[in-house]
Coordinates of C-alpha atoms in Angstrom, one line a residue:
Chain A
M584 CA 112.7 151.7 -28.1
I585 CA 109.7 152.6 -30.4
T586 CA 107.4 151.9 -27.4
I587 CA 109.4 154.3 -25.2
I588 CA 109.3 156.9 -27.9
K589 CA 105.6 156.5 -28.4
Y590 CA 104.7 156.7 -24.7
T591 CA 107.1 159.5 -24.0
F592 CA 105.4 161.5 -26.7
K593 CA 102.0 160.7 -25.2
E594 CA 103.1 161.5 -21.7
M595 CA 104.4 164.9 -22.7
L596 CA 101.0 165.7 -24.3
K597 CA 99.3 164.8 -21.0
K598 CA 101.6 166.7 -18.8
R599 CA 100.4 169.8 -17.1
A600 CA 103.6 171.6 -17.9
F601 CA 102.9 171.2 -21.6
L602 CA 99.4 172.7 -21.2
L603 CA 100.9 175.6 -19.2
V604 CA 103.6 176.4 -21.8
S605 CA 101.1 176.1 -24.6
I606 CA 98.8 178.7 -23.0
L607 CA 101.9 180.8 -22.3
S608 CA 102.9 180.5 -25.9
L609 CA 99.5 181.5 -27.2
L610 CA 99.5 184.5 -24.9
Y611 CA 102.9 185.5 -26.1
L612 CA 102.0 185.2 -29.8
S613 CA 98.8 187.2 -29.2
I614 CA 100.8 190.0 -27.5
Y615 CA 103.4 189.9 -30.2
A616 CA 100.8 190.0 -32.9
F617 CA 99.2 193.0 -31.2
G618 CA 102.6 194.7 -31.0
L619 CA 103.3 194.1 -34.7
S620 CA 99.9 195.4 -35.7
R621 CA 100.7 198.7 -34.0
I622 CA 104.3 198.9 -35.3
F623 CA 103.3 198.2 -39.0
E624 CA 100.4 200.6 -38.8
H625 CA 102.1 203.4 -40.7
P626 CA 104.4 201.7 -43.3
S627 CA 107.3 203.6 -45.0
N628 CA 110.1 202.5 -47.2
S629 CA 113.0 203.9 -45.4
I630 CA 116.1 201.7 -44.7
Y631 CA 115.7 202.5 -41.0
D632 CA 112.3 200.8 -41.1
I633 CA 113.8 197.6 -42.5
I634 CA 116.5 197.6 -39.8
F635 CA 113.9 198.3 -37.1
Q636 CA 111.7 195.5 -38.5
S637 CA 114.6 193.1 -38.4
Q638 CA 115.1 194.0 -34.8
I639 CA 111.4 193.3 -34.0
L640 CA 111.6 190.0 -35.8
S641 CA 114.7 189.1 -34.0
A642 CA 113.3 190.0 -30.6
G643 CA 110.2 187.9 -31.4
L644 CA 112.3 184.9 -32.2
F645 CA 114.5 185.5 -29.1
F646 CA 111.6 185.3 -26.7
A647 CA 110.0 182.4 -28.7
N648 CA 113.3 180.6 -28.3
F649 CA 113.3 181.3 -24.6
I650 CA 109.8 179.9 -24.2
V651 CA 110.8 176.7 -26.1
A652 CA 113.8 176.3 -23.8
F653 CA 111.4 176.7 -20.9
L654 CA 109.2 173.9 -22.3
V655 CA 112.2 171.7 -22.8
L656 CA 113.3 172.2 -19.2
L657 CA 109.9 171.7 -17.7
T658 CA 109.0 168.6 -19.6
S659 CA 112.4 166.8 -19.7
V660 CA 114.1 167.6 -16.3
N661 CA 112.7 164.5 -14.8
A662 CA 112.6 162.3 -17.9
I663 CA 114.8 159.6 -16.3
S664 CA 115.4 160.8 -12.8
G665 CA 111.7 161.1 -12.2
E666 CA 111.1 157.5 -13.2
I667 CA 113.8 156.4 -10.7
E668 CA 112.5 158.7 -7.9
S669 CA 108.9 157.6 -8.3
G670 CA 109.8 153.9 -8.7
T671 CA 108.1 153.5 -12.1
I672 CA 111.4 152.5 -13.6
Y673 CA 111.4 149.1 -11.7
S674 CA 108.6 147.7 -13.8
I675 CA 110.2 149.1 -17.1
L676 CA 113.8 148.0 -16.7
S677 CA 112.9 144.5 -15.5
K678 CA 111.6 143.9 -19.0
P679 CA 113.8 142.6 -21.8
I680 CA 115.0 146.1 -22.9
K681 CA 118.4 147.7 -22.7
R682 CA 118.9 150.7 -20.5
Y683 CA 120.2 152.8 -23.4
E684 CA 116.9 152.2 -25.2
L685 CA 115.1 154.1 -22.4
V686 CA 117.6 157.1 -22.6
L687 CA 117.4 157.3 -26.4
G688 CA 113.7 156.6 -26.5
K689 CA 113.1 159.5 -24.1
F690 CA 115.4 161.7 -26.1
I691 CA 113.7 160.9 -29.4
G692 CA 110.2 161.1 -28.0
L693 CA 110.7 164.4 -26.3
G694 CA 112.8 165.7 -29.2
A695 CA 110.0 164.9 -31.7
M696 CA 107.5 166.9 -29.6
I697 CA 109.9 169.7 -29.1
V698 CA 110.7 170.0 -32.8
I699 CA 106.9 170.2 -33.5
Y700 CA 106.4 172.8 -30.9
S701 CA 109.5 174.8 -31.7
S702 CA 108.6 174.8 -35.4
I703 CA 105.1 176.1 -34.7
M704 CA 106.6 179.0 -32.6
F705 CA 109.2 179.8 -35.3
L706 CA 106.7 179.8 -38.1
S707 CA 104.2 181.7 -36.1
V708 CA 106.7 184.5 -35.4
V709 CA 108.0 184.7 -38.9
G710 CA 104.5 184.3 -40.3
L711 CA 103.1 187.1 -38.2
N712 CA 105.8 189.4 -39.5
I713 CA 105.1 188.5 -43.1
F714 CA 101.3 188.8 -42.5
M715 CA 101.7 192.2 -40.9
G716 CA 103.7 193.5 -43.9
S717 CA 107.3 193.3 -43.0
K718 CA 109.7 194.9 -45.5
I719 CA 112.2 192.0 -45.1
T720 CA 111.9 189.7 -48.1
F721 CA 112.0 186.1 -46.8
E722 CA 112.9 183.4 -49.2
A723 CA 111.7 179.8 -48.5
S724 CA 115.3 178.6 -48.3
N725 CA 116.0 181.3 -45.6
I726 CA 113.0 180.2 -43.6
L727 CA 113.8 176.5 -43.9
R728 CA 117.4 177.0 -42.8
G729 CA 116.4 179.3 -40.0
L730 CA 113.8 176.8 -38.9
F731 CA 116.5 174.0 -38.8
F732 CA 118.7 176.0 -36.5
F733 CA 115.8 177.3 -34.4
D734 CA 114.9 173.6 -33.8
L735 CA 118.5 172.5 -33.3
G736 CA 119.1 174.7 -30.2
P737 CA 116.3 173.1 -28.1
I738 CA 117.5 169.6 -29.2
V739 CA 121.0 170.3 -28.0
F740 CA 119.6 171.6 -24.7
L741 CA 117.5 168.5 -24.5
A742 CA 120.5 166.3 -24.9
L743 CA 122.2 168.0 -21.9
I744 CA 119.0 167.6 -19.8
I745 CA 118.5 163.9 -20.7
A746 CA 122.2 163.1 -20.0
S747 CA 122.0 164.9 -16.7
S748 CA 118.7 163.3 -15.8
S749 CA 120.2 159.9 -16.5
I750 CA 123.0 160.5 -14.0
F751 CA 121.7 163.0 -11.4
S752 CA 118.5 163.7 -9.5
T753 CA 115.8 165.9 -10.8
V754 CA 116.8 168.8 -8.6
N755 CA 120.4 168.6 -9.6
T756 CA 119.5 168.3 -13.3
G757 CA 117.3 171.4 -12.9
I758 CA 120.2 173.3 -11.4
I759 CA 122.8 172.1 -14.0
S760 CA 120.4 172.9 -16.9
I761 CA 119.4 176.4 -15.8
M762 CA 123.0 177.3 -14.9
A763 CA 124.3 176.0 -18.3
Y764 CA 121.6 177.8 -20.2
G765 CA 122.2 181.0 -18.2
I766 CA 126.0 180.8 -18.8
A767 CA 125.4 180.2 -22.5
L768 CA 123.1 183.2 -22.7
V769 CA 125.4 185.6 -20.9
G770 CA 128.4 184.3 -22.8
G771 CA 126.6 184.9 -26.1
V772 CA 125.8 188.5 -25.1
L773 CA 129.5 189.1 -24.1
E774 CA 130.6 187.7 -27.4
Q775 CA 128.3 190.1 -29.3
I776 CA 129.5 193.0 -27.3
G777 CA 133.1 191.9 -28.0
A778 CA 132.4 191.7 -31.7
A779 CA 130.7 195.2 -31.6
M780 CA 133.7 196.6 -29.9
Q781 CA 136.1 195.1 -32.5
Q782 CA 133.9 196.5 -35.4
S783 CA 133.7 200.0 -33.9
Q784 CA 137.6 199.8 -33.5
V785 CA 137.8 201.9 -30.4
G786 CA 141.5 202.0 -30.4
A787 CA 143.9 199.1 -29.5
F788 CA 142.3 198.8 -26.0
G789 CA 138.9 198.3 -27.5
L790 CA 140.2 195.7 -29.9
K791 CA 141.9 193.7 -27.1
S792 CA 138.9 193.8 -24.8
G793 CA 136.7 192.9 -27.7
E794 CA 138.8 189.8 -28.4
S795 CA 138.8 188.6 -24.8
L796 CA 135.0 189.0 -24.7
I797 CA 134.7 186.9 -27.9
N798 CA 136.9 184.3 -26.4
A799 CA 134.8 184.2 -23.2
G800 CA 131.7 183.8 -25.4
I801 CA 133.3 180.9 -27.3
L802 CA 134.2 179.2 -24.0
T803 CA 130.7 179.4 -22.7
S804 CA 129.4 178.1 -26.1
L805 CA 131.5 175.0 -25.4
I806 CA 129.5 174.4 -22.2
L807 CA 126.2 174.7 -23.9
P808 CA 126.1 175.8 -27.6
T809 CA 122.5 177.0 -27.6
D810 CA 123.3 180.7 -28.0
V811 CA 125.7 180.1 -30.8
I812 CA 123.0 178.1 -32.7
Y813 CA 120.5 180.8 -32.1
R814 CA 122.8 183.3 -33.7
K815 CA 123.4 181.0 -36.7
M816 CA 119.6 180.9 -37.0
T817 CA 119.2 184.6 -37.2
A818 CA 122.1 184.8 -39.7
E819 CA 120.5 182.1 -41.9
L820 CA 117.1 183.7 -41.7
L821 CA 118.2 187.3 -42.4
T822 CA 121.0 186.9 -44.9
Q823 CA 119.5 187.1 -48.3
S824 CA 120.7 185.2 -51.4
S825 CA 121.5 188.6 -52.9
G826 CA 124.1 189.0 -50.2
I827 CA 122.2 191.7 -48.3
S828 CA 122.4 191.0 -44.6
F829 CA 119.8 192.3 -42.2
M830 CA 121.9 191.1 -39.3
T831 CA 121.6 194.3 -37.3
Q832 CA 119.1 193.1 -34.8
G833 CA 120.4 194.9 -31.7
P834 CA 120.8 192.9 -28.5
F835 CA 118.8 189.9 -29.8
G836 CA 120.8 189.3 -33.0
G837 CA 124.3 188.3 -33.9
M838 CA 127.3 190.4 -34.8
S839 CA 129.6 187.4 -34.9
Q840 CA 128.7 184.1 -36.6
P841 CA 129.9 180.7 -35.4
S842 CA 132.4 178.8 -37.5
I843 CA 131.9 175.4 -39.1
Y844 CA 134.1 173.9 -36.4
M845 CA 131.6 175.0 -33.9
F846 CA 129.0 172.9 -35.7
I847 CA 131.2 169.9 -35.9
Y848 CA 131.7 170.4 -32.1
I849 CA 127.9 170.6 -31.6
F850 CA 127.4 167.3 -33.4
F851 CA 129.9 165.5 -31.2
Y852 CA 128.6 167.4 -28.2
V853 CA 125.1 165.8 -28.6
V854 CA 126.5 162.4 -29.5
F855 CA 128.8 162.4 -26.5
L856 CA 126.2 163.6 -24.0
L857 CA 123.8 160.8 -25.1
Y858 CA 126.5 158.2 -25.1
Y859 CA 127.9 159.2 -21.7
G860 CA 124.4 159.6 -20.2
A861 CA 123.3 156.2 -21.4
K862 CA 126.6 154.6 -20.3
R863 CA 126.4 156.0 -16.8
F864 CA 122.7 155.1 -16.6
S865 CA 123.5 151.5 -17.6
Q866 CA 126.1 151.3 -14.8
R867 CA 123.7 152.7 -12.1
D868 CA 122.1 150.7 -9.4
L869 CA 118.4 151.4 -9.3
Chain B
M1386 CA 117.4 124.9 -12.8
V1387 CA 115.2 128.0 -13.4
L1388 CA 117.3 130.1 -11.1
E1389 CA 120.8 129.5 -9.9
T1390 CA 123.3 131.7 -7.9
Q1391 CA 126.9 131.0 -6.9
N1392 CA 128.4 133.1 -4.1
L1393 CA 126.3 136.0 -5.4
T1394 CA 127.1 139.2 -3.4
K1395 CA 125.6 142.7 -3.7
Q1396 CA 126.8 145.3 -1.2
F1397 CA 126.6 149.1 -1.2
N1398 CA 130.1 150.5 -0.3
G1399 CA 130.8 147.3 1.6
K1400 CA 127.5 147.5 3.6
G1401 CA 124.0 146.1 3.4
G1402 CA 122.7 144.0 0.6
F1403 CA 123.5 140.2 0.7
K1404 CA 126.6 138.1 0.8
E1405 CA 127.7 134.9 -0.9
V1406 CA 124.2 133.6 -1.7
T1407 CA 124.2 130.2 -3.3
L1408 CA 120.7 129.1 -4.3
S1409 CA 119.0 127.0 -6.9
V1410 CA 115.4 126.9 -7.6
E1411 CA 113.8 124.1 -9.7
K1412 CA 111.2 124.5 -12.3
G1413 CA 107.6 124.5 -11.0
Q1414 CA 108.6 125.3 -7.4
V1415 CA 107.1 128.0 -5.3
F1416 CA 110.2 129.3 -3.5
G1417 CA 109.8 131.4 -0.4
F1418 CA 112.5 133.9 0.4
L1419 CA 112.1 135.0 4.0
G1420 CA 113.9 137.3 6.3
P1421 CA 113.3 140.3 8.6
N1422 CA 113.1 143.8 7.3
G1423 CA 116.5 145.0 5.8
A1424 CA 117.8 141.4 5.6
G1425 CA 118.5 141.8 1.8
K1426 CA 115.4 140.1 0.3
S1427 CA 114.4 142.9 -2.1
T1428 CA 118.1 143.7 -2.9
F1429 CA 118.4 140.0 -4.0
V1430 CA 115.3 140.1 -6.2
K1431 CA 116.3 143.5 -7.8
T1432 CA 119.7 142.0 -8.5
M1433 CA 118.1 139.0 -10.2
V1434 CA 116.0 141.2 -12.5
G1435 CA 118.9 143.4 -13.5
L1436 CA 118.0 146.5 -11.6
L1437 CA 121.1 146.2 -9.4
H1438 CA 124.6 145.1 -10.5
P1439 CA 126.1 142.3 -8.4
T1440 CA 129.3 143.1 -6.5
S1441 CA 130.6 139.6 -7.1
G1442 CA 129.5 136.0 -7.8
F1443 CA 127.4 134.6 -10.6
A1444 CA 123.7 134.0 -11.3
W1445 CA 121.6 132.6 -14.1
I1446 CA 117.9 132.7 -14.9
L1447 CA 116.9 129.9 -17.3
G1448 CA 120.5 129.4 -18.0
K1449 CA 121.1 133.0 -19.0
P1450 CA 123.5 135.2 -17.0
I1451 CA 121.6 137.9 -15.0
G1452 CA 121.8 141.5 -16.2
T1453 CA 121.4 140.4 -19.8
V1454 CA 118.2 141.2 -21.9
E1455 CA 117.9 137.4 -22.6
S1456 CA 117.7 136.6 -18.9
R1457 CA 114.6 138.9 -18.5
E1458 CA 112.7 137.5 -21.5
K1459 CA 110.7 135.0 -19.6
V1460 CA 110.6 136.8 -16.2
G1461 CA 107.7 138.5 -14.5
F1462 CA 108.4 140.9 -11.6
L1463 CA 106.2 142.7 -9.1
P1464 CA 108.3 145.2 -7.2
E1465 CA 107.9 145.8 -3.5
N1466 CA 107.4 149.5 -3.9
F1467 CA 105.1 149.2 -6.9
R1468 CA 104.4 152.5 -8.7
Y1469 CA 103.0 152.8 -12.2
H1470 CA 102.5 155.7 -14.6
D1471 CA 99.5 157.4 -13.1
W1472 CA 98.7 159.4 -16.2
M1473 CA 97.8 156.2 -18.0
T1474 CA 94.5 154.3 -17.8
G1475 CA 94.7 150.7 -16.7
K1476 CA 94.4 149.5 -20.3
E1477 CA 97.0 151.9 -21.5
L1478 CA 99.4 150.8 -18.8
L1479 CA 98.9 147.1 -19.7
S1480 CA 99.3 147.8 -23.4
F1481 CA 102.5 149.8 -22.7
H1482 CA 104.0 146.9 -20.7
A1483 CA 102.8 144.4 -23.3
E1484 CA 104.6 146.4 -26.0
L1485 CA 107.8 146.4 -23.8
Y1486 CA 107.6 142.6 -23.9
K1487 CA 106.9 142.8 -27.6
I1488 CA 103.7 140.8 -27.2
K1489 CA 101.6 140.9 -30.4
N1490 CA 97.8 141.3 -29.9
P1491 CA 97.8 141.3 -26.1
G1492 CA 94.1 142.1 -25.8
K1493 CA 92.9 138.6 -25.0
K1494 CA 95.7 138.0 -22.4
I1495 CA 95.0 141.4 -20.8
D1496 CA 91.3 140.6 -20.5
E1497 CA 92.0 137.2 -18.9
L1498 CA 94.4 138.6 -16.4
L1499 CA 92.1 141.5 -15.5
E1500 CA 89.5 138.9 -14.8
L1501 CA 91.9 136.9 -12.7
V1502 CA 92.8 139.8 -10.4
K1503 CA 89.2 141.1 -10.3
L1504 CA 90.0 144.4 -12.1
K1505 CA 87.7 143.9 -15.0
G1506 CA 85.6 147.0 -15.5
H1507 CA 88.3 149.3 -14.0
E1508 CA 90.6 149.3 -17.0
S1509 CA 89.4 152.6 -18.4
K1510 CA 90.1 154.4 -15.1
L1511 CA 93.3 156.4 -14.7
I1512 CA 95.9 154.7 -12.5
K1513 CA 96.0 157.7 -10.2
N1514 CA 92.4 156.9 -9.3
Y1515 CA 93.2 153.3 -8.4
S1516 CA 93.5 152.4 -4.7
K1517 CA 96.8 151.0 -3.5
G1518 CA 95.3 147.5 -3.5
M1519 CA 94.1 147.9 -7.1
Q1520 CA 97.6 149.1 -8.1
Q1521 CA 99.1 146.0 -6.6
R1522 CA 96.6 143.9 -8.5
I1523 CA 97.5 145.6 -11.8
G1524 CA 101.1 145.0 -10.9
I1525 CA 100.4 141.3 -10.7
V1526 CA 98.8 141.5 -14.2
I1527 CA 101.9 143.2 -15.5
A1528 CA 104.1 140.5 -13.9
L1529 CA 102.1 137.8 -15.7
L1530 CA 101.6 139.5 -19.1
N1531 CA 104.4 137.7 -20.9
D1532 CA 103.4 134.2 -19.6
P1533 CA 106.7 134.1 -17.6
E1534 CA 108.6 130.9 -16.7
I1535 CA 109.5 132.5 -13.4
V1536 CA 107.7 135.2 -11.5
F1537 CA 109.4 137.3 -8.8
L1538 CA 106.8 138.6 -6.4
D1539 CA 108.2 141.0 -3.8
E1540 CA 105.7 141.3 -0.9
P1541 CA 102.8 140.7 -3.3
T1542 CA 100.0 141.1 -0.7
S1543 CA 101.4 144.1 1.2
A1544 CA 98.5 146.4 0.1
L1545 CA 95.8 143.8 0.0
D1546 CA 92.9 143.0 2.3
P1547 CA 92.5 139.4 3.6
V1548 CA 90.3 138.5 0.7
G1549 CA 92.8 139.9 -1.7
R1550 CA 95.5 137.9 0.0
I1551 CA 93.6 134.7 -0.4
E1552 CA 93.1 135.5 -4.1
V1553 CA 96.8 136.1 -4.6
R1554 CA 97.5 132.8 -2.8
E1555 CA 95.2 131.1 -5.3
I1556 CA 96.9 132.8 -8.2
I1557 CA 100.3 131.5 -7.0
K1558 CA 98.8 128.0 -6.7
Q1559 CA 97.4 128.3 -10.2
L1560 CA 100.8 129.3 -11.5
K1561 CA 102.4 126.3 -9.8
S1562 CA 99.8 124.0 -11.4
Q1563 CA 100.8 125.5 -14.8
G1564 CA 104.4 124.5 -14.1
K1565 CA 105.6 128.1 -13.5
T1566 CA 108.2 128.9 -10.9
V1567 CA 107.3 131.5 -8.3
F1568 CA 110.0 133.3 -6.2
L1569 CA 108.1 134.8 -3.3
N1570 CA 109.6 137.4 -1.1
S1571 CA 107.5 137.8 2.0
H1572 CA 107.7 138.3 5.7
L1573 CA 104.1 136.9 6.0
L1574 CA 105.2 133.5 7.3
S1575 CA 101.7 131.9 7.3
E1576 CA 101.3 132.9 3.6
V1577 CA 104.7 131.3 2.7
E1578 CA 103.8 128.2 4.7
M1579 CA 100.6 127.8 2.8
V1580 CA 102.1 128.0 -0.7
C1581 CA 105.8 127.4 -0.7
D1582 CA 107.6 124.1 -1.5
E1583 CA 111.0 125.3 -0.5
V1584 CA 112.3 128.3 1.5
A1585 CA 115.5 130.1 2.2
I1586 CA 115.8 132.3 5.3
I1587 CA 118.1 135.3 5.0
N1588 CA 119.4 137.4 7.9
H1589 CA 122.0 140.2 7.7
G1590 CA 122.5 139.4 4.0
R1591 CA 123.4 135.7 4.6
I1592 CA 121.3 132.6 4.0
I1593 CA 120.9 130.9 7.4
A1594 CA 118.6 128.1 6.4
E1595 CA 117.5 126.6 3.1
G1596 CA 115.6 123.6 2.0
K1597 CA 112.2 121.9 1.5
L1598 CA 109.7 123.4 3.8
E1599 CA 108.5 120.1 5.3
E1600 CA 112.1 119.0 5.8
L1601 CA 113.0 122.1 7.7
L1602 CA 109.8 121.9 9.8
K1603 CA 110.4 118.1 10.4
E1604 CA 113.7 118.9 11.9
H1605 CA 111.9 120.7 14.7
T1606 CA 109.3 118.3 16.0
H1607 CA 108.3 118.6 19.6
V1608 CA 107.5 115.4 21.5
E1609 CA 105.8 114.9 24.8
M1610 CA 105.6 111.4 26.5
I1611 CA 104.3 110.1 29.8
V1612 CA 106.0 106.8 30.9
S1613 CA 106.3 104.7 34.0
D1614 CA 108.5 101.8 35.1
Y1615 CA 111.5 103.3 33.4
T1616 CA 115.1 103.0 34.2
S1617 CA 117.6 105.8 34.4
E1618 CA 119.6 104.2 31.6
L1619 CA 116.5 104.4 29.3
I1620 CA 116.0 108.1 30.1
E1621 CA 119.7 108.8 29.4
E1622 CA 119.5 107.0 26.1
I1623 CA 116.4 109.0 25.0
S1624 CA 118.1 112.2 26.0
R1625 CA 121.0 111.3 23.8
L1626 CA 118.7 110.9 20.8
S1627 CA 116.9 114.2 21.3
K1628 CA 117.4 118.0 21.8
E1629 CA 116.1 120.3 24.5
F1630 CA 115.4 117.3 26.7
Q1631 CA 113.4 117.7 29.9
F1632 CA 112.3 115.0 32.3
K1633 CA 110.2 115.3 35.4
E1634 CA 108.2 112.6 37.3
G1635 CA 107.6 110.4 34.2
K1636 CA 106.9 113.2 31.9
L1637 CA 109.4 113.6 29.0
S1638 CA 109.5 116.6 26.7
F1639 CA 112.1 117.0 23.9
K1640 CA 112.6 117.9 20.3
V1641 CA 113.8 115.6 17.5
E1642 CA 115.5 116.7 14.2
D1643 CA 114.0 113.8 12.3
K1644 CA 110.5 112.5 12.8
E1645 CA 111.8 109.0 12.2
K1646 CA 113.3 109.0 15.7
I1647 CA 109.9 109.0 17.3
P1648 CA 108.9 105.4 16.6
I1649 CA 112.5 104.4 17.5
I1650 CA 112.2 106.0 20.9
A1651 CA 108.8 104.4 21.4
K1652 CA 110.2 101.0 20.6
M1653 CA 113.1 101.5 23.0
I1654 CA 110.7 102.3 25.8
I1655 CA 108.6 99.2 25.2
E1656 CA 111.6 96.9 24.7
A1657 CA 113.1 98.3 28.0
G1658 CA 109.9 97.1 29.8
A1659 CA 108.7 100.5 30.6
K1660 CA 105.0 101.6 30.0
L1661 CA 104.1 104.3 27.5
Y1662 CA 100.9 106.0 28.5
Q1663 CA 100.9 109.0 26.2
L1664 CA 102.8 110.3 23.1
N1665 CA 102.1 113.7 21.6
T1666 CA 103.9 115.2 18.7
Q1667 CA 103.8 118.8 17.5
T1668 CA 105.6 120.0 14.4
S1669 CA 106.9 123.5 14.7
S1670 CA 105.2 126.2 12.6
L1671 CA 107.3 128.2 10.1
E1672 CA 107.0 131.1 12.5
D1673 CA 108.6 129.0 15.3
L1674 CA 111.3 128.0 13.0
F1675 CA 111.9 131.5 11.8
I1676 CA 112.0 133.0 15.3
N1677 CA 114.3 130.2 16.4
L1678 CA 116.7 130.6 13.5
I1679 CA 116.8 134.4 13.6
G1680 CA 117.2 134.4 17.3
K1681 CA 120.1 131.9 17.2
D1682 CA 121.7 133.9 14.4
E1683 CA 121.4 137.2 16.4
V1684 CA 123.1 135.5 19.4
S1685 CA 125.9 134.0 17.3

């Protein structure tokens, strides 16, 4: 399995998609840095400034997260299916290795690269905010916890892609992954709106509609929990040890936080996907 | 036995593949697996190396049931539709496959094999810049990396020029001399005839002939004789001992299933007081045998 991990990692570095996303990321970070430099040009100490700055940070992380998801999809969609479609798999699986080793090896190899890339993106966005003079005080523990959840989302998405790629064709995996990611994103937005409606308490009608939107969001999180992890990340990053929360980040932030049960679900979600993908792949005729 | 199957069947939704194949291949043999396109040759090999799951039956490689990791430990395989990771260089590709076999310090072995297939000096090039013939050659290197006990070569010369084909033939002979077993899938009958000890012919997924090549060919020896002073009883007796018998004005033409019948018939002629002027024998080529068997199978 170590061989598969090593060569998957190498392959990803050599892929054109990786180069493309890297250029795109640099471009994004440059534009974001330019934007921040203008925003932080005239500092003030008003509370509105802090709220505004938390929104800017959250927007930066939201789009960085989006670019990471883009990279995960581009580099992993054909991880297994591409090997089958091209025929390179014949010379690999006729060797004395088990099929699950290929699935897990691909997952770990791609996962390692994605964690490195995702961490660079996260630390760059947060670092740029600190460097430009953000009023939000970041503690190391906030940053570390935020980083953990920022990296966890793409890993969960990767598990879905790898499982799908082990069972279906590249095209079908692409469709399944994009649809699942889109549903999770829309569901997440609906859940936020629901939570906002409940908080503003716009009468009994508002409360009921809010609740159904939250439920819809929870349901979509079960399909792909990337959005829920993203919201946990913003909460961890922006809730200070003093108890002060800067979680008022507009459309890119989180009004409602996922429960511990959701994280237990996420753990089993990843394990099940990898187990099921490897099992189905082992039963496949190649 | 290096390879053994018992009623092995692989079908796709009840169609295609191969049915109830019972074979055994001894150590050190070059075994030819012949058949027309779509007969089930590649499906059989892919089943043996664990890429396809059999529908029913049993098979073992070196005593280990197929589909297990252990059964693939001493196996080399060159697929028919060979494709390799084209983002790697030749050397990287070979190191990757050596690592999959868990070979420690494969450098010397890689160099030897590159020399053998005449790819030395090309190992730093990317696979995507290799010609198809070069890719097939590096495929042969991959198949031999682990010093296998049995090598499955599925159409190993399909992308090679005549010189390359001769070289592959030499490699097969060399493997045989080292006591290795070679399972050769091919529809190039002349190639098989030159290197194989034993063959099996498959058509529509079923084995229609199997055995030592010389035995199979011996069964189809064509004989021509010119005789005089014969009696009708003698001619009748000869016709009973042979197949496809033809007789016209002292000229006999027939086939015998066993070459040993030829001196018996000659003796009969002499003892009957007839004169034997000419005796020509011609053993069928594998191509004749193949066409004959496939043709008969199609009719039946």
